[in-house]
Tab-separated table of C-alpha atoms in Angstrom:
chain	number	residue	atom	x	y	z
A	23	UNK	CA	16.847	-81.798	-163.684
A	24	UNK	CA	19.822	-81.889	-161.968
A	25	UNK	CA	21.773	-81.346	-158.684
A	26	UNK	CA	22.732	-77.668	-159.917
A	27	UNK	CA	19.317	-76.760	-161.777
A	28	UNK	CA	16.688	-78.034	-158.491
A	29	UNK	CA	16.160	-74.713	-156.845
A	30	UNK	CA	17.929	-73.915	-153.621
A	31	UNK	CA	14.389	-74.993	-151.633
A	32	UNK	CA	14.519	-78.274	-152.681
A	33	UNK	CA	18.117	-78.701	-151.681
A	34	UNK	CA	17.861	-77.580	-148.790
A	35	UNK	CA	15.264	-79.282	-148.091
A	36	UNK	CA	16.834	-82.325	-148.872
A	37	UNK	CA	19.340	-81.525	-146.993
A	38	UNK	CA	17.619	-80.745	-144.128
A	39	UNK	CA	16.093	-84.590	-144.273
A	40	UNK	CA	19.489	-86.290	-144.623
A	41	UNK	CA	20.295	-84.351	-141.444
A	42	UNK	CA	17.345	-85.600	-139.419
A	43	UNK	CA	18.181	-88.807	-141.181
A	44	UNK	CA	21.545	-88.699	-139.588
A	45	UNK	CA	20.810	-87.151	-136.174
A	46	UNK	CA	18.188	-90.303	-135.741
A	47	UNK	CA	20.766	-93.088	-136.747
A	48	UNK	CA	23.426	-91.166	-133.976
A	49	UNK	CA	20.941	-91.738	-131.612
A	50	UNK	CA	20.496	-95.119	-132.000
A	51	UNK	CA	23.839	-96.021	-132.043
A	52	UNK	CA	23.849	-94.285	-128.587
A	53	UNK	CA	27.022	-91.868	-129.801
A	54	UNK	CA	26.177	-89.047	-127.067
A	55	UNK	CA	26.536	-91.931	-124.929
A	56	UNK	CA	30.103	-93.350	-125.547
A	57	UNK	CA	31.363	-89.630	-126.294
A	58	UNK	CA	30.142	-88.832	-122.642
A	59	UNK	CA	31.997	-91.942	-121.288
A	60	UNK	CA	34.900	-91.171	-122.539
A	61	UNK	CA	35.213	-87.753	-121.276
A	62	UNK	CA	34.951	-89.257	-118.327
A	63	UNK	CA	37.778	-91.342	-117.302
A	64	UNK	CA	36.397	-92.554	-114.163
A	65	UNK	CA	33.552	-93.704	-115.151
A	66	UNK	CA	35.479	-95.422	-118.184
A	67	UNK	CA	37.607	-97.701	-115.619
A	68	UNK	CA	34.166	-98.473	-113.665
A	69	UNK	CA	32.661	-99.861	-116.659
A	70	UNK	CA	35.781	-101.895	-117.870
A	71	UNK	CA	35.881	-102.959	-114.324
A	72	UNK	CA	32.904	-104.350	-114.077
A	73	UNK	CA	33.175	-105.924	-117.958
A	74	UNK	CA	36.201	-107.742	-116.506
A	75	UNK	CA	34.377	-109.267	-113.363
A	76	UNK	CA	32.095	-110.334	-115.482
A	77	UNK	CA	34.180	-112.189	-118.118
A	78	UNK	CA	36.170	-113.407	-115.008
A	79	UNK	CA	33.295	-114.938	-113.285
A	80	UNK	CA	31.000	-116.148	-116.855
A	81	UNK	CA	34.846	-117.922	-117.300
A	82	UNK	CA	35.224	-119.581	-113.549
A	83	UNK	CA	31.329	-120.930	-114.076
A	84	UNK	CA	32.347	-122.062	-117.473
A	85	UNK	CA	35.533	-124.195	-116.238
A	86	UNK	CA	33.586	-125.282	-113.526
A	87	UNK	CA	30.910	-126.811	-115.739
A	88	UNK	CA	33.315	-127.989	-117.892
A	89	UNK	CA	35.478	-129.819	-115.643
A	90	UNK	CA	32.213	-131.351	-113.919
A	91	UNK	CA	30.944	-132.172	-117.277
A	92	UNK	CA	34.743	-134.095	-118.173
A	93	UNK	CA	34.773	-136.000	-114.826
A	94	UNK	CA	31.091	-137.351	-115.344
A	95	UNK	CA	32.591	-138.223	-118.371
A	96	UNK	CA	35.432	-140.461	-117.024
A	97	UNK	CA	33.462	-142.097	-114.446
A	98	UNK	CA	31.517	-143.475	-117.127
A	99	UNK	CA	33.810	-144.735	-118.847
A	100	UNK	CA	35.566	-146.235	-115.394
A	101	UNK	CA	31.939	-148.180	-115.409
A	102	UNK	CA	32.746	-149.383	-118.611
A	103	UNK	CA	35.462	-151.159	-117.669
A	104	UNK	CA	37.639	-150.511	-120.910
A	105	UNK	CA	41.012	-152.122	-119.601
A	106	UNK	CA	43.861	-149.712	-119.471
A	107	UNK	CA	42.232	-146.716	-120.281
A	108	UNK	CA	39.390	-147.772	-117.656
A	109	UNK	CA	42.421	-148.158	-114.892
A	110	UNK	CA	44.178	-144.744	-115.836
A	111	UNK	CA	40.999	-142.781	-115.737
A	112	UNK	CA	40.019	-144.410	-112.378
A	113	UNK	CA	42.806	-143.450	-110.923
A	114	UNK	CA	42.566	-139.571	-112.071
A	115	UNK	CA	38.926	-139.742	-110.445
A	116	UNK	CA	39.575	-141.314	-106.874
A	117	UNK	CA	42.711	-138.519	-106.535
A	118	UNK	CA	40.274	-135.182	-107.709
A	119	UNK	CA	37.499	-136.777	-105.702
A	120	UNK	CA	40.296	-137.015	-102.700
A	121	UNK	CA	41.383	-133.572	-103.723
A	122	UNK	CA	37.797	-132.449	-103.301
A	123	UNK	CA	36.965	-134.163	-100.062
A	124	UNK	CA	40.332	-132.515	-98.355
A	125	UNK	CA	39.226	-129.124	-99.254
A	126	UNK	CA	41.625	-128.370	-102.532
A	127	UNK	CA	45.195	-128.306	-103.297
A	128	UNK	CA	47.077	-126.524	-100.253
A	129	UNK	CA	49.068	-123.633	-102.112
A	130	UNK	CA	51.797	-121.687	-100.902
A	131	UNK	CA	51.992	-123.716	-98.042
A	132	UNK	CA	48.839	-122.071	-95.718
């Protein structure tokens, strides 16, 4: 049997499942959801908003751990001793821990 010879019950139906079918996958993709948010400008720029302080501050802890992670780093190797490089990176540690102690880099002149 095909398409055009199942009676119009069955079709419809079928139909009627593929819609229910579809309806249930919209929901879980949460479509009502975004369609509402973007009527909504406002609320639109308060979510971005708050997706941007996020990203800004999971970056600044990210840095932070990553420069803390690089100094440990080169005082290790300082306690190696490795001539040159062991000199050099000493150096680079005593000024950030100076910069540290002092409060920072004074910027813009305040």
């Amino acid at each position: 049997m095909t398409v055009e010879e199942k009676p119009p019950i069955q079709i419809l139906q079928r139909l009627d499942e593929k819609i229910d079918e579809l309806s249930v996958n919209m929901e879980k993709m949460g479509l009502a959801e975004y369609l509402e948010m973007l009527d909504s400008p406002r609320r639109l720029l308060y979510i971005n908003f708050l997706m941007g302080l996020a990203r800004g501050f999971g970056m600044a802890i990210g840095f932070t751990l990553l420069a803390a992670l690089v100094l440990w780093i080169l005082q290790w190797l300082v306690v190696l001793n490795l001539p040159l490089i062991g000199d050099f990176i000493a150096e680079i540690v005593k000024l950030v821990q100076i910069e540290l102690q002092m409060g920072g880099p004074n910027i813009g002149g305040t």
